Short mmCIF file of C-alpha atoms and ligand atoms in Angstrom, two decimals:
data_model
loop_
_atom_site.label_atom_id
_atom_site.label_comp_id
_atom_site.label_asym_id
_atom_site.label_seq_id
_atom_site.Cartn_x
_atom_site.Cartn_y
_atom_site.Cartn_z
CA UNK A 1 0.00 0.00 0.00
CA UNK A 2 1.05 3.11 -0.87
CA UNK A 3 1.84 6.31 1.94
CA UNK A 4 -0.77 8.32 0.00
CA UNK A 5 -3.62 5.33 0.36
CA UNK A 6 -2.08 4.64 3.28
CA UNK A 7 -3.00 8.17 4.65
CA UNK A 8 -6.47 8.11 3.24
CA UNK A 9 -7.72 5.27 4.63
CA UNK A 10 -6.09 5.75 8.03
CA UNK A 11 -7.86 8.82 8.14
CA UNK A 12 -11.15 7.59 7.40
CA UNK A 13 -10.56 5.30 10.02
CA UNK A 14 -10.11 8.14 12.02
CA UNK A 15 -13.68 9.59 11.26
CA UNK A 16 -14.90 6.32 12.15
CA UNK A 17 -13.35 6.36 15.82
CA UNK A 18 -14.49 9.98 16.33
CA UNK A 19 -17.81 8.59 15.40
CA UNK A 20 -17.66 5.53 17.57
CA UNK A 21 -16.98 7.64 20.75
CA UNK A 22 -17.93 11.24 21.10
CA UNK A 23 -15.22 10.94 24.72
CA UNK A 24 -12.29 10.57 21.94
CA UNK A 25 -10.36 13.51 22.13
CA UNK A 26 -8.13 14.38 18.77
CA UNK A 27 -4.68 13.67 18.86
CA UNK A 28 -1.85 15.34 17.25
CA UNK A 29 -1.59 13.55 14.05
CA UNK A 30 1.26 10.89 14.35
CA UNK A 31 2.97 8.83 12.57
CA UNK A 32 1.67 5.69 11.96
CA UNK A 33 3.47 2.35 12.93
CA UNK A 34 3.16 -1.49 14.64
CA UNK A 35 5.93 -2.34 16.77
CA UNK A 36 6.57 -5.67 18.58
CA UNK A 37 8.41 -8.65 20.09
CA UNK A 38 10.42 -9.81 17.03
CA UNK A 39 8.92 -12.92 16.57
CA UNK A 40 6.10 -10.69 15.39
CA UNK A 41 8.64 -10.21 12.20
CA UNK A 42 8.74 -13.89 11.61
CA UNK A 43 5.35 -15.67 12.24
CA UNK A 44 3.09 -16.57 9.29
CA UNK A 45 1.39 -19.36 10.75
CA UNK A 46 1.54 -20.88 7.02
CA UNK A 47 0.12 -17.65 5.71
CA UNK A 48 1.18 -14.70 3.78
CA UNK A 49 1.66 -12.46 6.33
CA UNK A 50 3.66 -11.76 9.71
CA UNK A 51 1.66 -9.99 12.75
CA UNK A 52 3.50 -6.67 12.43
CA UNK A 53 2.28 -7.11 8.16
CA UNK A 54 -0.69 -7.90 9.33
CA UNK A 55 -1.39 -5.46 11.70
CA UNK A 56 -0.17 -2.53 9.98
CA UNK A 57 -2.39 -3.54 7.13
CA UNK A 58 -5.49 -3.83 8.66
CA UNK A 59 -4.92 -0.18 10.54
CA UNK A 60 -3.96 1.36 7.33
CA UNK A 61 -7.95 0.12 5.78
CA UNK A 62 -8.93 1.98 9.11
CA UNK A 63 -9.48 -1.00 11.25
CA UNK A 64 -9.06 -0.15 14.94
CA UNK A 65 -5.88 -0.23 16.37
CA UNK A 66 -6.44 -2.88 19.29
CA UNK A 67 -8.35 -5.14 16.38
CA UNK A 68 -5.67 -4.74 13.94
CA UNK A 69 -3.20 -5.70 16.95
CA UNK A 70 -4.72 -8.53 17.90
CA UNK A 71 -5.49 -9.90 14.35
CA UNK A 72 -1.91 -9.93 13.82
CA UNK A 73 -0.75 -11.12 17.33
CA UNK A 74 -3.51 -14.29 16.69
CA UNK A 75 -1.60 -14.79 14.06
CA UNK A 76 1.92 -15.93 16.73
CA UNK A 77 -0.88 -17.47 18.75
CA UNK A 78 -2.25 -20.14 16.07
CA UNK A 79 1.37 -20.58 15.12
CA UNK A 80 2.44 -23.98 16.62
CA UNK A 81 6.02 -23.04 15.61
CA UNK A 82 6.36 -20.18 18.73
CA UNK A 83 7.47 -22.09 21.58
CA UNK A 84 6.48 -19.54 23.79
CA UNK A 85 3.10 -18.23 22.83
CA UNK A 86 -0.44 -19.31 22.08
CA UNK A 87 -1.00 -22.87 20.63
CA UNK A 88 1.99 -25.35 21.42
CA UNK A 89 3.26 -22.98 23.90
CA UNK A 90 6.04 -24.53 26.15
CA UNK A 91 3.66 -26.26 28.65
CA UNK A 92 3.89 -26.05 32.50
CA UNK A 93 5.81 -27.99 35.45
CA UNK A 94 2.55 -30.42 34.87
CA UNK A 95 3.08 -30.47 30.95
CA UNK A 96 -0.22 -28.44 30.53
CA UNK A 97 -0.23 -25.18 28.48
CA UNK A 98 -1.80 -22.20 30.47
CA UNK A 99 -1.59 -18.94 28.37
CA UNK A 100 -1.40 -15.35 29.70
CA UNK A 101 -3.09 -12.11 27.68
CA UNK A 102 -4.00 -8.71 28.29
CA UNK A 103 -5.10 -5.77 25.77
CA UNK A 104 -5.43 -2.18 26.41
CA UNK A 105 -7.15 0.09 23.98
CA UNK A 106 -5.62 3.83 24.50
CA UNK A 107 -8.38 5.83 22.75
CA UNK A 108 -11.71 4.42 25.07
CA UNK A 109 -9.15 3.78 28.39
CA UNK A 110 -10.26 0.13 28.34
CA UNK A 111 -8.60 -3.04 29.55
CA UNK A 112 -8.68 -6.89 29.34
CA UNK A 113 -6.58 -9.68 30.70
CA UNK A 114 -6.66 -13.81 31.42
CA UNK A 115 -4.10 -15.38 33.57
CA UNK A 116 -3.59 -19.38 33.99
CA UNK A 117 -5.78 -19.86 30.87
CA UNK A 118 -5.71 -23.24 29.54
CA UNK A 119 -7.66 -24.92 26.34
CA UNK A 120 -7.84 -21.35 23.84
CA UNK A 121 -5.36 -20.92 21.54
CA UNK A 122 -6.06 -17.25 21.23
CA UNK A 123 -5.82 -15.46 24.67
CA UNK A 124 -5.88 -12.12 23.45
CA UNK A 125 -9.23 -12.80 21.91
CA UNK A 126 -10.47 -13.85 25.36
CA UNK A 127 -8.59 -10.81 26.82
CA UNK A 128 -10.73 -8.49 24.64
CA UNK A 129 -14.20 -10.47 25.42
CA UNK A 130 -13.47 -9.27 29.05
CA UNK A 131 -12.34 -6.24 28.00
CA UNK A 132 -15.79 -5.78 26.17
CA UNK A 133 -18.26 -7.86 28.23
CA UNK A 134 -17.63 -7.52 31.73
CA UNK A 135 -16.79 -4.86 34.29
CA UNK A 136 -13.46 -6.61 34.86
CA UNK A 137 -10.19 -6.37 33.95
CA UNK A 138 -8.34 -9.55 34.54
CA UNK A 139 -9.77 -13.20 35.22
CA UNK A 140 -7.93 -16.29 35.79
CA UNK A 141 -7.88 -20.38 35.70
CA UNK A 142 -11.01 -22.47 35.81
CA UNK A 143 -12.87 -18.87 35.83
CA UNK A 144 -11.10 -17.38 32.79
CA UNK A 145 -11.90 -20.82 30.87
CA UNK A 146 -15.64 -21.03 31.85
CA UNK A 147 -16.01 -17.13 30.64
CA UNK A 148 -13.95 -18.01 27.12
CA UNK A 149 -16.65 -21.34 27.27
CA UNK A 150 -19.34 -18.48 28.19
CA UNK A 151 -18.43 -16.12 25.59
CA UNK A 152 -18.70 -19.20 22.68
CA UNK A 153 -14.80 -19.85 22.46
CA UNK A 154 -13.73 -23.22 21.83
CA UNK A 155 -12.15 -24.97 24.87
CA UNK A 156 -9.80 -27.50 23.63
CA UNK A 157 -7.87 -30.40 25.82
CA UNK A 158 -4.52 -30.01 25.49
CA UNK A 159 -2.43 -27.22 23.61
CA UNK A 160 0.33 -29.13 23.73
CA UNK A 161 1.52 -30.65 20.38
CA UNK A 162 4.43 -33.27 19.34
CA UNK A 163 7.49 -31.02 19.66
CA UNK A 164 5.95 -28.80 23.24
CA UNK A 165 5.04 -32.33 24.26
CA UNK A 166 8.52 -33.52 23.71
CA UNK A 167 10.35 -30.48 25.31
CA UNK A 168 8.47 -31.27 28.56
CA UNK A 169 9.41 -34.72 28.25
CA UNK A 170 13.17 -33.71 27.76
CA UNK A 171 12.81 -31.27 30.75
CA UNK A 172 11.38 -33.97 32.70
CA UNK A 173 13.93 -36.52 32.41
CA UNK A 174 16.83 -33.47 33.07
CA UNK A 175 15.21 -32.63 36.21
CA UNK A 176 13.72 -35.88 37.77
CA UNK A 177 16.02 -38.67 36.32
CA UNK A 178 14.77 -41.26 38.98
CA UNK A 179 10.82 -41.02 37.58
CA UNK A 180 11.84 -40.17 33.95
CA UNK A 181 14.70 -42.44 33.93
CA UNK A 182 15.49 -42.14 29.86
CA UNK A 183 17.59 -39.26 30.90
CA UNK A 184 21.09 -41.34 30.96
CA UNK A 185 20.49 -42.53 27.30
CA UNK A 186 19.52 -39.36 26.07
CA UNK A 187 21.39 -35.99 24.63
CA UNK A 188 20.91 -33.33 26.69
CA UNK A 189 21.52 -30.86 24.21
CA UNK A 190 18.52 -29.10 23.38
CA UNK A 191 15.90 -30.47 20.97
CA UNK A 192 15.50 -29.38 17.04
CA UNK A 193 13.37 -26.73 17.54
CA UNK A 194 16.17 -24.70 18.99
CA UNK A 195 15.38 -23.55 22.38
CA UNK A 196 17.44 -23.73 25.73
CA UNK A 197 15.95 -24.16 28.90
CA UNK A 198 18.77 -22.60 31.34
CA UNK A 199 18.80 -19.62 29.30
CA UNK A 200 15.73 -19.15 27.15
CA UNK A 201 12.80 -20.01 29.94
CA UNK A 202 10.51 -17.00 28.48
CA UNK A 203 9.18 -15.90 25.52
CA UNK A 204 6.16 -13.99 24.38
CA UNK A 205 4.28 -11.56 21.56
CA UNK A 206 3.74 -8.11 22.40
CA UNK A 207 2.33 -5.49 19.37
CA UNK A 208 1.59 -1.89 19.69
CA UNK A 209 0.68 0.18 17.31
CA UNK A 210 -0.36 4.22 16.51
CA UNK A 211 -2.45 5.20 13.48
CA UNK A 212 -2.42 8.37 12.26
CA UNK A 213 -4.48 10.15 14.82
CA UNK A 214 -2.66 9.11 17.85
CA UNK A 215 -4.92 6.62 18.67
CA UNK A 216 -2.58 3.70 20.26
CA UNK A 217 -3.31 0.39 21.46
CA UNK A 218 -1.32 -2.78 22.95
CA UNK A 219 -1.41 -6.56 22.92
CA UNK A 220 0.92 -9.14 25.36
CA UNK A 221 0.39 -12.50 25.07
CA UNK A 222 2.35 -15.43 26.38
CA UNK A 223 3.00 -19.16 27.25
CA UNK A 224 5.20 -17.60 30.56
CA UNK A 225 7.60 -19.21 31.85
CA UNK A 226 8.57 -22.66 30.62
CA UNK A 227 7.72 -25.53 32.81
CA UNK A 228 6.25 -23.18 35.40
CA UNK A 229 4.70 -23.82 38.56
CA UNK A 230 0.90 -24.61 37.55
CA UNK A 231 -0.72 -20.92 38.27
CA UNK A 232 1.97 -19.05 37.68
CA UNK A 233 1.23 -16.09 35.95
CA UNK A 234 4.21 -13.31 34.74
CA UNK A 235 3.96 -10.24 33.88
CA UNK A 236 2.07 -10.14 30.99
CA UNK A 237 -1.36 -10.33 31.53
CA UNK A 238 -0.67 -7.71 34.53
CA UNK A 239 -1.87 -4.29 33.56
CA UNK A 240 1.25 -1.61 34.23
CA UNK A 241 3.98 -4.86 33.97
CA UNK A 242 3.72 -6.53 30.79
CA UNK A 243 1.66 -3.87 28.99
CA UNK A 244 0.80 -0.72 29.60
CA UNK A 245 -0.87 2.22 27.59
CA UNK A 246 -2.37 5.76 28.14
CA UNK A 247 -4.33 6.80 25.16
CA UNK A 248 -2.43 10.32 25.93
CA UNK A 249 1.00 9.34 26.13
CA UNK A 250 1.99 5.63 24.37
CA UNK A 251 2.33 2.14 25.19
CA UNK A 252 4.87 -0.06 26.46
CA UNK A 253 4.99 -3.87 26.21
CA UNK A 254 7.70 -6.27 27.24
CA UNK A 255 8.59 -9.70 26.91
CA UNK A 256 11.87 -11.09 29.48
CA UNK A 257 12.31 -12.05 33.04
CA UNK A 258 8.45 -11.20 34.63
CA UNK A 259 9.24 -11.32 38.05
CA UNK A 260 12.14 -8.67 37.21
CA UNK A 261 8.99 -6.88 35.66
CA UNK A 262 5.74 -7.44 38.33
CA UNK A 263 8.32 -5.99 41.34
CA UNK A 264 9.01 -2.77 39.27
CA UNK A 265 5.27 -2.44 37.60
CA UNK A 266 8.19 -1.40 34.89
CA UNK A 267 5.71 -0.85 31.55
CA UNK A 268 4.01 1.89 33.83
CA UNK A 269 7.39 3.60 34.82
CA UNK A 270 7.84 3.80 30.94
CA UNK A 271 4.36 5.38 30.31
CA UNK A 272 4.90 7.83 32.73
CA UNK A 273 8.29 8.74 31.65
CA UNK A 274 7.13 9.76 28.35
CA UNK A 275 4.26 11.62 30.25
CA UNK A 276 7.01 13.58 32.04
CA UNK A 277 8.91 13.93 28.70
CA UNK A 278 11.10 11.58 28.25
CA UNK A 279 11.57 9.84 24.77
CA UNK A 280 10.56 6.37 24.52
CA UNK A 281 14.23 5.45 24.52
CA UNK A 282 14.97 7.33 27.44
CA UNK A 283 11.71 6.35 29.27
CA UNK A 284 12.77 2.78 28.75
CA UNK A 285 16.27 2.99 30.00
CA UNK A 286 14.84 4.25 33.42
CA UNK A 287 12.85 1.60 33.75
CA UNK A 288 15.65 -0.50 33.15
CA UNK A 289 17.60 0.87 35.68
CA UNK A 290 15.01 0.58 38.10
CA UNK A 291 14.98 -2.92 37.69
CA UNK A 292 18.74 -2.92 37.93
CA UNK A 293 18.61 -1.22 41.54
CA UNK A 294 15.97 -3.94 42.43
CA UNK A 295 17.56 -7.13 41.86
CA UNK A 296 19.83 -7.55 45.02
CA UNK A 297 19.03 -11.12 45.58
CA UNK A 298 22.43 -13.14 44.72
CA UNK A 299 20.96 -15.33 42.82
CA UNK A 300 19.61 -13.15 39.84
CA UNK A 301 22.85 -11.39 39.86
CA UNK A 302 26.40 -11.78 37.96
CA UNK A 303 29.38 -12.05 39.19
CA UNK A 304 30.26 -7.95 38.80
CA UNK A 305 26.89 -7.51 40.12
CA UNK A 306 24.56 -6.67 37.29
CA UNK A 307 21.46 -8.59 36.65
CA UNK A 308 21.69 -12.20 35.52
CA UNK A 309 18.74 -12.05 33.24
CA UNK A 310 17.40 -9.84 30.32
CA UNK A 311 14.30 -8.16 29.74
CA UNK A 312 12.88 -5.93 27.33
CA UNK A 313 10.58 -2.94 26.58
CA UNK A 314 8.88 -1.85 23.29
CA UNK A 315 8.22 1.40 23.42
CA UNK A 316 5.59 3.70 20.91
CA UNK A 317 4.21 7.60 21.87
CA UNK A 318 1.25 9.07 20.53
CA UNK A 319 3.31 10.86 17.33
CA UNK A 320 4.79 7.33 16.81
CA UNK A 321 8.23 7.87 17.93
CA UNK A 322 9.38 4.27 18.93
CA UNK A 323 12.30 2.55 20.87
CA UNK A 324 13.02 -1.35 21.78
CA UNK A 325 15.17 -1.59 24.73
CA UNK A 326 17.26 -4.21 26.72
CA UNK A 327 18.97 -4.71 30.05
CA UNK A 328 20.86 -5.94 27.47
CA UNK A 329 21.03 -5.50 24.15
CA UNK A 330 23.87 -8.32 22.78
CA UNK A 331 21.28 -11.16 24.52
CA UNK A 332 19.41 -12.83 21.40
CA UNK A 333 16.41 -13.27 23.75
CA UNK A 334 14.70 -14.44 21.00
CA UNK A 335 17.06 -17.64 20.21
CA UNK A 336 15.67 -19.89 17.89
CA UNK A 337 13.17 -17.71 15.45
CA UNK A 338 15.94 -17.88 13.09
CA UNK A 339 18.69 -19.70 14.03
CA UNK A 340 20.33 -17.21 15.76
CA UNK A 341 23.74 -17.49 18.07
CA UNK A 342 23.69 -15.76 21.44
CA UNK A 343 26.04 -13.40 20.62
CA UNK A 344 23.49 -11.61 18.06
CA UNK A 345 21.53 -8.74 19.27
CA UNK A 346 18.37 -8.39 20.82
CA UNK A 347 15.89 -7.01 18.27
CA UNK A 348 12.66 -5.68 17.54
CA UNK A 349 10.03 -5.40 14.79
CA UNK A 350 8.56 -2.50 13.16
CA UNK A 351 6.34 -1.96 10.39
CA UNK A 352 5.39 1.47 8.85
CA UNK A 353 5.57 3.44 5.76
CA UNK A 354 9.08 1.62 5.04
CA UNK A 355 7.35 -1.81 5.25
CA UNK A 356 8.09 -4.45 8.17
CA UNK A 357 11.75 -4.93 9.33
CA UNK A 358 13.82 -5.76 12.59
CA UNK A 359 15.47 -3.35 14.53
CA UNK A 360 18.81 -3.58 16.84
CA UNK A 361 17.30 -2.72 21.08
CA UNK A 362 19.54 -0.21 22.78
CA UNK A 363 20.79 -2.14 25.95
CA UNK A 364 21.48 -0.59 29.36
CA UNK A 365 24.37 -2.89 30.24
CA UNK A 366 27.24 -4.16 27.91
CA UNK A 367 27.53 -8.33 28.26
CA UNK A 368 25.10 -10.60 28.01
CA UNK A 369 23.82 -12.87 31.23
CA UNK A 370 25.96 -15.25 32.05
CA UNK A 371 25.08 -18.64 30.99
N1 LIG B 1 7.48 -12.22 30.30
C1 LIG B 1 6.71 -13.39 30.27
C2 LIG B 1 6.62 -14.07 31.56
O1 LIG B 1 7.48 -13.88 32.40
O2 LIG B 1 5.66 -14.79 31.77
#
């Protein structure tokens, strides 16, 4: 699509909003882009299109910005090949797949969010039926599945399929030889599909995105932590941790460590950086080193001190300035999307007027976590 259509349809999609909802006051006109997790530059789930394609494509026809979000981040979620989101997410300690989500939609100041969900491939989806249907903003387990059951989602059995199945299966007999005893005839180098337990225990989707009115919008959704105590629930699905947005100022998403990321309620400290001025770079680093200054417990930290994990921000104000940052930013969080070595760099996605690419993350720290 060209910047011209581009333009013309994001702006009737503008009219549209301003008709939807008299309370929507006009932004400065931004410029519009979808930013993301970087797996949101590499999941087609078979299909033509990434999320961050997606997304940006459905905005641009003057979609909503939280639909056209979602729509793309559904797309990681269906995808069986993400280890760490949606369908064939890494399971828990129990080998069953329980899925985090939350969406906020800037321009209305509205909220969803399921924790512990288990049997819907889509958690986002479910996210925005609470977001729309209820008074709530977050709802969890058995009570999260019987509303997604309630609101005519399919509840499926398992999640898991062969190669989640088999990871859990690999993690079992690495961690409780004497029950899983295959464990002394079996490499433990990781499996095919290219992730490492010790270092690469989290992964997730998170899309924002601006249209040209400033309207902005944000999606998280996750597997959480691999082989996870059953009810453990990160950061994502918690409003001002894994997501946050303010309709005035921007959105900020993460994916990482989400303990590091529920103690600092970090995704709110960016918001309000930007609503004190910072840029979204600058907004992100303080976050970062707010999380630095909180992790004093020896066991999260390296040898010279610094934290012994990553975690990063995606970061998009109202005119669409955007920044991806990293405690830091040599860590290929991300291992496996591409075959990547540990000593690439962290990266983001972004998709606007230049089309979708990846972009380097500034990182706070030099090094990577120690292995
Ligand atoms: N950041 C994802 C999680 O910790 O669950």
């Amino acid at each position: 699509m060209q910047r011209r259509e581009f333009l013309s349809a994001a702006a009737m999609g503008t009219v549209a909003t301003l008709a939807r909802s008299a309370a929507v006051i006009p932004q400065p006109v931004a410029r519009p882009v979808v930013i993301g997790s970087v797996n949101g530059h590499f999941f087609k789930n078979g299909g033509q299109k990434t999320v961050i394609e997606t997304a940006w494509e459905m905005m641009a026809r003057g979609s909503d910005v939280l639909d056209a979000l979602i729509a793309g981040v559904n797309i990681d979620e269906l995808d069986p090949a993400d280890p760490y989101v949606g369908f064939g997410g890494l399971p828990n300690a129990e080998g069953v797949v329980e899925l985090d989500a939350a969406v906020m939609h800037g321009p209305s100041k509205r909220a969803g969010a399921v924790a512990a969900l288990e049997g819907v491939r889509t958690p986002s989806l479910v996210a925005k039926a609470v977001m729309e249907l209820t008074d709530n903003h977050l709802l969890v387990g058995t009570g999260a599945q019987h509303f997604a059951r309630n609101a005519g989602f399919t509840i499926e059995s398992d999640l898991n399929t062969d190669t989640s199945r088999q990871a859990w299966l690999d993690w079992k007999r690495r961690t409780d030889s004497a029950n899983f005893p295959d464990a002394a005839r079996r490499s433990l180098t990781e499996p095919a599909g290219g992730f490492a337990y010790s270092t690469h225990m989290y992964g997730t989707i998170h899309c924002s995105g601006v249209n040209t009115a400033g309207d902005v919008c944000g999606v998280t959704s996750t597997s959480g932590r691999a082989f996870k105590i059953p009810g453990r629930v990160g950061d994502s699905p918690i409003l001002g941790a894994g997501l946050y947005v303010d309709g005035r100022v921007g959105a900020a998403g993460s994916t990482g460590r989400g303990e590091a990321n529920l103690f600092s309620l970090a995704s709110l400290l960016v918001v309000e950086g930007m609503r004190a001025g910072k840029s979204p770079k600058d907004a992100g680093m303080a976050a970062l080193q707010r999380i630095r200054a909180n992790t004093i417990a020896p066991r999260l930290r390296k040898d010279n001190g610094d934290p012994n994990f990553n975690i990063l921000f995606f970061i998009v104000n109202t005119r669409g300035e955007h920044a991806g940052v990293a405690l830091y930013g040599e860590d290929a969080g991300e291992r496996g999307y591409a075959g990547q070595t540990n000593s690439e760099f962290a990266r983001y996605s972004v998709c606007d007027e230049s089309g979708p690419r990846i972009v380097n993350v500034e990182g706070l720290l030099p090094g990577t976590p120690q292995q």
